[in-house]
Tab-separated table of C-alpha atoms in Angstrom:
chain	number	residue	atom	x	y	z
I	14	MET	CA	133.056	86.401	16.974
I	15	LYS	CA	135.677	84.560	19.150
I	16	LYS	CA	136.942	87.778	20.648
I	17	LEU	CA	133.791	89.004	21.554
I	18	PHE	CA	132.940	85.402	23.258
I	19	ALA	CA	135.951	85.660	25.322
I	20	VAL	CA	135.394	89.375	26.600
I	21	LEU	CA	131.611	88.486	27.548
I	22	THR	CA	133.256	85.309	28.988
I	23	ALA	CA	135.645	87.196	31.301
I	24	LEU	CA	133.461	90.015	32.699
I	25	ALA	CA	131.102	86.966	33.823
I	26	LEU	CA	133.780	85.909	35.458
I	27	ALA	CA	134.526	89.066	36.777
I	28	ALA	CA	131.147	89.106	38.057
I	29	ALA	CA	131.171	85.838	40.007
I	30	VAL	CA	134.537	86.884	41.467
I	31	ALA	CA	133.299	90.217	42.542
I	32	GLY	CA	130.091	88.383	44.427
I	33	ALA	CA	132.245	85.856	46.316
I	34	GLN	CA	134.512	89.006	47.089
I	35	SER	CA	131.483	91.032	48.339
I	36	LEU	CA	130.235	88.162	50.608
I	37	ASN	CA	133.688	87.696	52.044
I	38	ASP	CA	133.745	91.360	52.819
I	39	ALA	CA	130.317	91.175	54.619
I	40	LYS	CA	131.673	88.045	56.687
I	41	GLU	CA	134.364	90.173	57.362
I	42	ALA	CA	132.625	92.995	58.800
I	43	PHE	CA	130.357	91.075	60.670
I	44	ASN	CA	133.357	89.493	62.383
I	45	ASN	CA	134.550	92.951	63.204
I	46	GLY	CA	131.199	93.620	64.710
I	47	VAL	CA	131.523	90.454	66.969
I	48	GLN	CA	134.849	91.867	67.956
I	49	ALA	CA	133.407	95.130	68.858
I	50	MET	CA	130.664	93.896	70.982
I	51	ASP	CA	132.161	93.871	74.107
I	52	SER	CA	134.077	97.491	74.121
I	53	ASN	CA	131.737	99.332	71.337
I	54	LYS	CA	128.456	98.116	70.906
I	55	THR	CA	127.654	101.278	68.347
I	56	GLU	CA	130.415	100.184	66.268
I	57	ALA	CA	129.289	96.474	66.282
I	58	LEU	CA	126.137	97.589	64.825
I	59	ALA	CA	127.356	99.774	62.351
I	60	GLN	CA	129.480	96.521	61.459
I	61	PHE	CA	126.262	94.425	61.622
I	62	ARG	CA	124.525	96.755	59.648
I	63	SER	CA	127.242	97.414	56.742
I	64	ALA	CA	127.358	92.794	57.054
I	65	LEU	CA	123.467	93.076	55.838
I	66	GLU	CA	123.728	95.376	53.766
I	67	ILE	CA	126.524	93.631	51.133
I	68	ALA	CA	125.098	90.254	51.808
I	69	VAL	CA	121.379	91.049	50.602
I	70	LYS	CA	123.341	92.161	47.294
I	71	CYS	CA	124.740	88.557	47.033
I	72	THR	CA	121.688	86.722	47.720
I	73	GLU	CA	122.988	83.988	44.727
I	74	GLU	CA	125.816	82.752	46.867
I	75	GLU	CA	124.897	79.577	48.368
I	76	ASP	CA	124.764	80.183	51.939
I	77	ALA	CA	123.655	84.258	51.154
I	78	ALA	CA	120.164	83.753	52.844
I	79	GLU	CA	121.364	82.283	55.970
I	80	PHE	CA	124.243	85.086	56.629
I	81	ILE	CA	121.350	87.636	55.814
I	82	GLY	CA	119.292	85.910	58.687
I	83	THR	CA	122.204	85.538	61.030
I	84	CYS	CA	123.414	89.370	60.380
I	85	GLN	CA	119.325	90.463	61.086
I	86	THR	CA	119.699	88.608	64.676
I	87	ALA	CA	123.178	90.548	65.263
I	88	ILE	CA	121.292	93.458	64.428
I	89	THR	CA	118.499	93.173	66.947
I	90	GLY	CA	120.657	91.501	69.369
I	91	ALA	CA	122.931	94.337	69.445
I	92	LEU	CA	120.271	97.264	69.432
I	93	LEU	CA	118.958	94.921	72.854
I	94	SER	CA	122.010	95.493	74.485
I	95	ILE	CA	122.622	99.383	73.797
I	96	ALA	CA	119.204	99.739	75.299
I	97	LYS	CA	120.048	97.856	78.106
I	98	GLU	CA	123.235	99.711	78.846
I	99	GLN	CA	121.225	102.995	78.617
I	100	ILE	CA	118.785	101.703	81.042
I	101	ASN	CA	121.264	100.877	83.781
I	102	GLU	CA	123.115	104.462	83.032
I	103	ALA	CA	119.937	106.157	83.798
I	104	ALA	CA	119.777	107.132	79.788
I	105	TYR	CA	116.146	106.602	79.792
I	106	ASP	CA	115.390	108.925	76.882
I	107	GLU	CA	117.836	107.103	74.569
I	108	ALA	CA	116.692	103.956	75.950
I	109	ILE	CA	113.439	104.523	74.938
I	110	ALA	CA	114.411	106.042	71.462
I	111	THR	CA	116.810	102.555	70.978
I	112	LEU	CA	114.169	100.422	71.940
I	113	LYS	CA	111.615	101.587	70.075
I	114	GLU	CA	113.993	101.146	66.997
I	115	THR	CA	114.812	97.891	68.084
I	116	LYS	CA	110.918	96.607	68.414
I	117	ALA	CA	111.038	98.428	64.348
I	118	ALA	CA	113.774	96.464	63.563
I	119	ALA	CA	112.428	93.044	64.880
I	120	ALA	CA	109.141	93.685	63.156
I	121	GLU	CA	110.853	94.032	59.830
I	122	TYR	CA	112.791	90.513	60.630
I	123	VAL	CA	109.848	88.642	62.069
I	124	GLN	CA	111.732	88.161	65.303
I	125	GLU	CA	109.003	87.776	67.772
I	126	ASP	CA	111.147	87.570	70.902
I	127	VAL	CA	113.288	90.114	70.553
I	128	LEU	CA	109.764	92.191	69.837
I	129	ALA	CA	108.220	91.245	73.099
I	130	GLU	CA	110.992	92.029	75.033
I	131	ALA	CA	111.786	95.509	73.739
I	132	ASP	CA	108.155	96.026	74.094
I	133	ASN	CA	107.994	94.873	77.905
I	134	LEU	CA	111.054	97.042	78.598
I	135	ILE	CA	109.534	100.287	77.588
I	136	PRO	CA	106.978	100.740	80.502
I	137	ASN	CA	109.703	99.414	82.607
I	138	VAL	CA	111.932	102.654	81.243
I	139	TYR	CA	108.950	104.773	81.859
I	140	MET	CA	108.189	103.660	85.292
I	141	ARG	CA	112.014	104.303	86.429
I	142	LYS	CA	112.316	107.889	84.721
I	143	GLY	CA	109.296	108.722	86.182
I	144	SER	CA	110.122	107.402	89.946
I	145	THR	CA	113.373	109.021	89.777
I	146	GLN	CA	111.690	112.794	88.752
I	147	LEU	CA	109.352	112.071	91.609
I	148	LYS	CA	112.102	111.077	93.828
I	149	ASN	CA	113.891	114.827	92.849
I	150	LYS	CA	110.624	116.384	93.331
I	151	GLU	CA	110.336	117.027	89.626
I	152	PHE	CA	106.536	116.684	89.854
I	153	ALA	CA	105.541	118.448	86.629
I	154	ALA	CA	108.247	116.275	84.704
I	155	ALA	CA	106.982	113.228	86.407
I	156	ALA	CA	103.226	113.824	85.800
I	157	ALA	CA	104.178	113.835	81.659
I	158	THR	CA	106.277	111.115	81.885
I	159	PHE	CA	103.421	108.906	83.701
I	160	LYS	CA	101.049	110.160	81.742
I	161	GLU	CA	102.733	108.423	78.631
I	162	LEU	CA	103.089	105.083	80.562
I	163	VAL	CA	99.586	104.881	81.669
I	164	GLU	CA	98.597	105.570	77.732
I	165	ILE	CA	101.320	102.555	76.997
I	166	THR	CA	99.539	100.417	79.449
I	167	PRO	CA	96.348	102.007	80.671
I	168	GLU	CA	95.476	99.310	83.067
I	169	ASP	CA	98.432	99.435	85.309
I	170	GLY	CA	96.793	100.319	88.671
I	171	GLN	CA	100.420	101.562	89.599
I	172	ALA	CA	101.568	103.847	87.003
I	173	ASN	CA	98.129	104.850	87.653
I	174	LEU	CA	98.605	105.855	91.157
I	175	LEU	CA	101.628	107.641	90.722
I	176	LEU	CA	100.734	109.709	87.762
I	177	GLY	CA	97.870	110.514	90.163
I	178	GLN	CA	100.604	111.162	92.943
I	179	ALA	CA	102.680	113.597	90.516
I	180	LEU	CA	99.394	115.533	89.189
I	181	MET	CA	98.309	116.077	93.069
I	182	GLN	CA	102.144	117.629	93.857
I	183	SER	CA	102.322	119.307	91.049
I	184	GLY	CA	98.842	121.137	91.541
I	185	ASN	CA	96.119	119.321	89.311
I	186	MET	CA	93.859	117.885	91.790
I	187	ASP	CA	91.370	117.191	88.896
I	188	GLY	CA	93.879	115.257	87.249
I	189	ALA	CA	94.947	113.671	90.462
I	190	ILE	CA	91.517	112.720	91.481
I	191	GLU	CA	90.837	111.289	88.353
I	192	SER	CA	94.097	108.769	88.148
I	193	LEU	CA	93.742	108.181	91.495
I	194	THR	CA	90.336	107.062	91.443
I	195	LYS	CA	91.748	104.584	88.219
I	196	ALA	CA	94.042	102.988	90.560
I	197	HIS	CA	91.795	102.610	93.291
I	198	ASP	CA	89.431	100.678	91.217
I	199	LEU	CA	92.536	98.770	89.629
I	200	GLY	CA	92.842	97.518	93.069
I	201	GLU	CA	95.617	99.893	93.939
I	202	THR	CA	95.480	99.964	98.354
I	203	ASN	CA	97.882	102.964	98.599
I	204	ALA	CA	95.367	105.243	96.399
I	205	ALA	CA	92.736	105.432	99.489
I	206	LYS	CA	95.236	106.957	101.432
I	207	LEU	CA	96.074	109.612	98.637
I	208	LEU	CA	92.431	110.121	97.481
I	209	SER	CA	91.339	111.169	100.561
I	210	SER	CA	94.201	113.648	100.962
I	211	ALA	CA	93.534	115.085	97.002
I	212	TYR	CA	89.996	115.415	98.291
I	213	LEU	CA	90.757	117.689	101.777
I	214	ARG	CA	93.361	119.502	99.813
I	215	GLU	CA	90.671	120.339	97.492
I	216	GLY	CA	87.805	121.101	100.504
I	217	GLN	CA	90.661	123.423	102.038
I	218	THR	CA	90.368	125.498	98.622
I	219	LEU	CA	86.813	125.697	98.056
I	220	LEU	CA	86.962	126.416	102.058
I	221	LYS	CA	89.230	129.696	101.617
I	222	ALA	CA	86.848	130.241	98.200
I	223	GLY	CA	83.920	130.524	100.676
I	224	LYS	CA	82.363	127.796	99.024
I	225	ASN	CA	80.854	126.100	102.041
I	226	GLN	CA	78.563	123.393	100.639
I	227	GLU	CA	81.289	122.131	97.886
I	228	ALA	CA	83.851	122.220	100.568
I	229	VAL	CA	81.772	119.862	102.761
I	230	GLU	CA	80.860	117.801	100.089
I	231	ALA	CA	84.858	117.454	99.162
I	232	LEU	CA	85.516	116.791	102.635
I	233	GLU	CA	82.864	114.263	103.438
I	234	LYS	CA	84.480	112.193	100.230
I	235	SER	CA	87.968	112.465	101.968
I	236	ASN	CA	86.561	110.571	104.740
I	237	SER	CA	85.106	108.194	102.725
I	238	PHE	CA	88.434	106.931	101.900
I	239	VAL	CA	90.607	107.254	105.093
I	240	GLU	CA	88.766	109.107	107.973
I	241	SER	CA	90.158	112.115	109.248
I	242	ALA	CA	90.130	114.532	112.634
I	243	ASN	CA	91.234	117.212	109.965
I	244	ALA	CA	88.728	116.629	107.514
I	245	TYR	CA	86.067	116.621	110.244
I	246	LYS	CA	87.747	120.239	111.904
I	247	LEU	CA	87.374	121.498	108.551
I	248	ILE	CA	83.955	120.369	108.055
I	249	ALA	CA	83.046	121.866	111.133
I	250	SER	CA	83.900	125.367	109.885
I	251	ALA	CA	82.617	125.412	106.968
I	252	TYR	CA	79.093	124.285	108.975
I	253	THR	CA	80.055	127.286	110.771
I	254	LYS	CA	80.290	129.900	108.276
I	255	ALA	CA	77.187	128.815	107.034
I	256	GLY	CA	75.857	129.391	109.954
I	257	LYS	CA	74.278	125.513	110.638
I	258	SER	CA	75.367	125.452	114.242
I	259	ALA	CA	74.206	121.800	115.011
I	260	LYS	CA	76.188	120.376	111.854
I	261	SER	CA	79.189	121.969	113.198
I	262	ILE	CA	78.549	120.536	116.637
I	263	GLU	CA	78.589	117.248	115.525
I	264	ALA	CA	81.377	117.671	112.941
I	265	TYR	CA	83.703	118.893	115.610
I	266	LYS	CA	82.470	115.914	118.020
I	267	LYS	CA	83.641	113.795	115.444
I	268	TYR	CA	87.220	115.409	115.424
I	269	LEU	CA	87.267	114.445	118.935
I	270	GLU	CA	86.210	110.956	118.040
I	271	VAL	CA	88.761	110.806	115.974
I	272	SER	CA	91.117	112.290	117.583
I	273	PRO	CA	90.465	112.113	121.324
I	274	ASN	CA	94.710	113.551	122.667
I	275	ALA	CA	94.732	116.260	119.777
I	276	LYS	CA	96.652	119.321	121.169
I	277	ASP	CA	93.298	121.178	120.716
I	278	ALA	CA	91.083	119.181	122.372
I	279	ALA	CA	90.068	121.365	125.025
I	280	ASP	CA	89.871	124.710	122.477
I	281	ILE	CA	87.698	122.437	120.650
I	282	MET	CA	85.155	121.104	123.645
I	283	PHE	CA	84.953	125.044	124.603
I	284	THR	CA	83.810	125.521	121.124
I	285	ILE	CA	80.836	123.134	121.452
I	286	ALA	CA	79.743	124.120	124.352
I	287	ALA	CA	79.545	127.851	123.611
I	288	THR	CA	78.193	127.161	120.119
I	289	ALA	CA	75.588	124.647	121.699
I	290	GLN	CA	75.117	127.398	124.097
I	291	LYS	CA	74.432	130.318	121.790
I	292	ALA	CA	72.184	127.742	119.928
I	293	GLY	CA	69.972	127.017	122.963
I	294	ASP	CA	71.097	123.546	123.717
I	295	LYS	CA	71.697	123.688	127.194
I	296	ALA	CA	72.047	119.863	127.655
I	297	THR	CA	75.407	119.762	125.391
I	298	ALA	CA	76.888	123.084	126.815
I	299	LYS	CA	76.347	121.726	130.270
I	300	ASP	CA	77.816	118.535	129.212
I	301	TYR	CA	80.960	119.909	127.289
I	302	TYR	CA	81.816	122.656	129.605
I	303	LYS	CA	81.483	119.818	132.837
I	304	LYS	CA	84.109	118.114	130.466
I	305	LEU	CA	86.519	120.940	130.586
I	306	ALA	CA	87.346	120.504	134.489
I	307	GLY	CA	90.947	120.759	134.853
I	308	THR	CA	91.663	122.752	131.323
I	309	LYS	CA	92.765	126.060	130.780
I	310	TYR	CA	88.765	126.759	130.026
I	311	ALA	CA	88.155	125.417	133.600
I	312	ALA	CA	87.278	129.055	135.680
I	313	GLN	CA	85.157	130.312	132.452
I	314	ALA	CA	83.577	126.362	132.173
I	315	GLU	CA	82.511	126.855	135.763
I	316	ALA	CA	81.269	130.535	135.444
I	317	GLN	CA	79.152	129.453	132.501
I	318	LEU	CA	77.566	126.467	134.281
I	319	LYS	CA	76.078	128.543	137.159
I	320	THR	CA	74.906	130.870	134.623
I	321	LEU	CA	72.982	127.601	132.763
């Protein structure tokens, strides 16, 4: 019996020593991690995780609980530091993955400050990534990136604006208009100019397809955001094709109002005069033929004035 008791006592002592050694091993791994932080953060993270793994097996030790918390703080700190390095190196996909890993760890360890910082950094990374793609004219890729950003921050006017811009450049006009309208509603002042451009392109496409009324509607929508001479010229063309002379003339007049020094101003004035003459509007015809004095159309205008 005494022999058995001695064996059990020896085993108990051995277990106690092993436990103390395990916590010491955890601290040694932690210290290795601290030393590695300046030169190799990935190695440091591995050491901190190893320290935590050992420490959680030593919960009976006096300072084990506090040390476990220290390991957890070091792990999320290392992850956050790695993510920031990846951002600076423009390794955006890797940074997003690391930040998501940071969030998961911070949530598990109940570290609200780290969780909030990682949560705030993720949209920033998407913004940097998409902006780089847009600058490099990788429009489809940029649209995909900004779409992910908008899913995270749907009320971000700048994100919606850039998504609309990327979609417009990649040829998705319906998607572009939807995103730019959202940006405009959110107060993005630059959205109006882009919306005007988007509707102008849509009007051009509809006009080429022979959809004159739809083209006019799109072009008028373009002018509702930013008035442009080009839109009025296209509207005039649509009305001409539709046989609506009076509306065509009014659109050409607006074109000249917006751009009185246009290179083709004389061409437009002659078109107005000829169209009005053909439609029986002698007063408008005479008025615009007179405006052509001193232009390349002077002789023709003078001849028509005599006819009228």
